[in-house]
Coordinates of C-alpha atoms in Angstrom, one line a residue:
M263 CA -25.1 31.5 -61.2
K264 CA -28.4 29.8 -60.6
Q265 CA -26.5 26.5 -59.8
L266 CA -24.3 28.4 -57.3
L267 CA -27.3 30.0 -55.6
L268 CA -29.1 26.6 -55.4
T269 CA -26.1 25.0 -53.9
V270 CA -25.7 27.7 -51.3
L271 CA -29.4 27.6 -50.4
S272 CA -29.2 23.8 -50.2
C273 CA -26.2 23.9 -47.9
T274 CA -28.0 26.5 -45.7
V275 CA -31.0 24.2 -45.3
L276 CA -28.9 21.1 -44.7
L277 CA -26.7 22.7 -42.2
S278 CA -29.4 24.5 -40.2
P279 CA -29.8 23.4 -36.6
A280 CA -33.5 22.5 -37.1
F281 CA -32.6 20.2 -39.9
A282 CA -29.8 18.5 -38.0
A283 CA -32.0 17.9 -35.0
D284 CA -34.9 16.3 -36.9
P285 CA -34.3 12.9 -38.4
V286 CA -37.7 12.9 -40.2
T287 CA -36.8 16.0 -42.1
Q288 CA -33.3 14.6 -42.8
R289 CA -34.6 11.4 -44.4
Q290 CA -37.4 13.2 -46.2
E291 CA -34.9 15.5 -47.8
I292 CA -32.8 12.6 -49.0
F293 CA -35.9 10.8 -50.4
K294 CA -36.8 14.0 -52.3
Q295 CA -33.4 13.7 -54.0
Y296 CA -34.2 10.0 -54.7
K297 CA -37.5 10.9 -56.3
Q298 CA -35.9 13.5 -58.6
T299 CA -33.0 11.2 -59.6
V300 CA -35.2 8.2 -60.2
A301 CA -37.7 10.3 -62.2
T302 CA -34.9 11.6 -64.5
M303 CA -33.6 8.1 -64.9
A304 CA -37.0 6.7 -65.7
K305 CA -37.5 9.2 -68.5
T306 CA -34.4 7.8 -70.1
V307 CA -35.3 4.2 -69.5
K308 CA -38.8 4.8 -71.0
G309 CA -37.3 6.5 -74.1
E310 CA -38.8 9.9 -73.2
T311 CA -35.4 11.6 -73.1
P312 CA -32.3 10.7 -75.2
Y313 CA -29.9 8.3 -73.6
S314 CA -26.4 9.6 -72.7
K315 CA -24.1 7.1 -71.2
D316 CA -22.2 9.6 -69.2
E317 CA -25.3 11.4 -67.9
F318 CA -27.0 8.2 -66.9
A319 CA -23.9 6.9 -65.2
K320 CA -23.7 10.1 -63.2
L321 CA -27.3 9.7 -62.1
A322 CA -26.7 6.0 -61.2
A323 CA -23.7 7.0 -59.1
H324 CA -25.7 9.7 -57.4
L325 CA -28.5 7.2 -56.7
D326 CA -26.0 4.8 -55.3
A327 CA -24.6 7.5 -53.0
L328 CA -28.1 8.4 -51.9
A329 CA -28.8 4.7 -51.1
Q330 CA -26.2 4.9 -48.3
Q331 CA -27.8 7.9 -46.5
P332 CA -31.4 7.8 -45.3
W333 CA -31.3 4.7 -43.1
Q334 CA -29.4 6.4 -40.2
H335 CA -32.3 8.8 -39.9
F336 CA -34.8 6.3 -38.6
P337 CA -33.9 6.2 -34.9
A338 CA -36.3 4.9 -32.4
G339 CA -39.1 7.4 -31.7
S340 CA -38.9 9.0 -35.2
D341 CA -42.2 7.5 -36.2
K342 CA -44.0 10.6 -34.8
G343 CA -45.1 13.6 -36.7
K344 CA -45.4 14.0 -40.5
T345 CA -43.9 10.7 -41.6
G346 CA -44.9 8.0 -43.9
A347 CA -42.9 5.4 -42.0
R348 CA -44.7 2.4 -40.7
A349 CA -44.1 0.9 -37.2
E350 CA -42.7 -2.2 -38.9
I351 CA -39.4 -0.4 -39.4
W352 CA -38.9 -0.5 -35.6
S353 CA -40.9 -3.7 -34.8
K354 CA -39.2 -5.8 -37.5
P355 CA -35.7 -4.5 -37.6
Q356 CA -34.3 -7.6 -39.3
D357 CA -36.8 -7.3 -42.1
W358 CA -36.0 -3.6 -42.4
K359 CA -32.3 -4.2 -42.6
A360 CA -32.7 -7.0 -45.2
A361 CA -34.8 -4.6 -47.4
I362 CA -32.2 -1.9 -47.0
D363 CA -29.4 -4.3 -47.9
K364 CA -31.2 -5.6 -50.9
H365 CA -31.8 -2.1 -52.1
K366 CA -28.2 -1.1 -51.7
T367 CA -27.1 -4.2 -53.5
E368 CA -29.3 -3.5 -56.5
T369 CA -28.4 0.2 -56.6
A370 CA -24.7 -0.7 -56.7
K371 CA -25.4 -3.1 -59.5
L372 CA -27.2 -0.3 -61.4
K373 CA -24.2 2.0 -60.9
Q374 CA -22.0 -0.7 -62.3
T375 CA -24.3 -1.6 -65.2
A376 CA -24.7 2.1 -66.1
A377 CA -20.9 2.5 -66.3
G378 CA -20.9 -0.2 -68.9
G379 CA -23.3 1.7 -71.1
D380 CA -25.5 -1.2 -72.4
L381 CA -28.9 0.3 -72.4
T382 CA -30.7 -3.0 -72.5
A383 CA -28.8 -4.2 -69.4
I384 CA -29.4 -0.8 -67.8
K385 CA -33.2 -1.1 -68.3
A386 CA -33.3 -4.5 -66.7
Q387 CA -31.2 -3.4 -63.7
F388 CA -33.2 -0.2 -63.3
G389 CA -36.3 -2.4 -63.1
A390 CA -34.6 -4.7 -60.5
T391 CA -33.6 -1.6 -58.5
Q392 CA -37.1 -0.2 -58.7
K393 CA -38.6 -3.5 -57.4
T394 CA -36.5 -3.0 -54.2
C395 CA -38.0 0.5 -53.8
K396 CA -41.5 -0.9 -54.2
A397 CA -40.9 -3.8 -51.9
C398 CA -39.8 -1.4 -49.2
H399 CA -42.7 0.9 -49.7
D400 CA -45.1 -2.0 -49.6
S401 CA -43.8 -3.2 -46.3
F402 CA -42.5 -0.1 -44.5
R403 CA -44.2 3.0 -45.8
N404 CA -47.7 4.4 -45.6
D405 CA -48.1 5.6 -49.2

């Protein structure tokens, strides 16, 4: 019942006109899901939670799906208001696109590696994927 309620509330927020009109809010919501997913995966990679091939593979697939979403929500002019986005996103679009492409590539590799179930390989690919997150934050986010 809780899951159903959370799903309904999430859909309500996601479908609200205010959410649909504000690209900053849209991308922030996607990145919140990123943070939750990566945090759960990191606990497994660090050995803080037991490894389950199926659960980790689901998380990796979810992260791969998320990796396709936020980039469309960075239109020109969306650097105003409460955002951590740096101006370089818009002033260096080729660099921005290269960072996005690298992240998508590494996230897809993580999904594929997770499906194989080799935890040692998963840990290595999780690290490679996290490096793309850090590189993007270093260049394009005011943390």
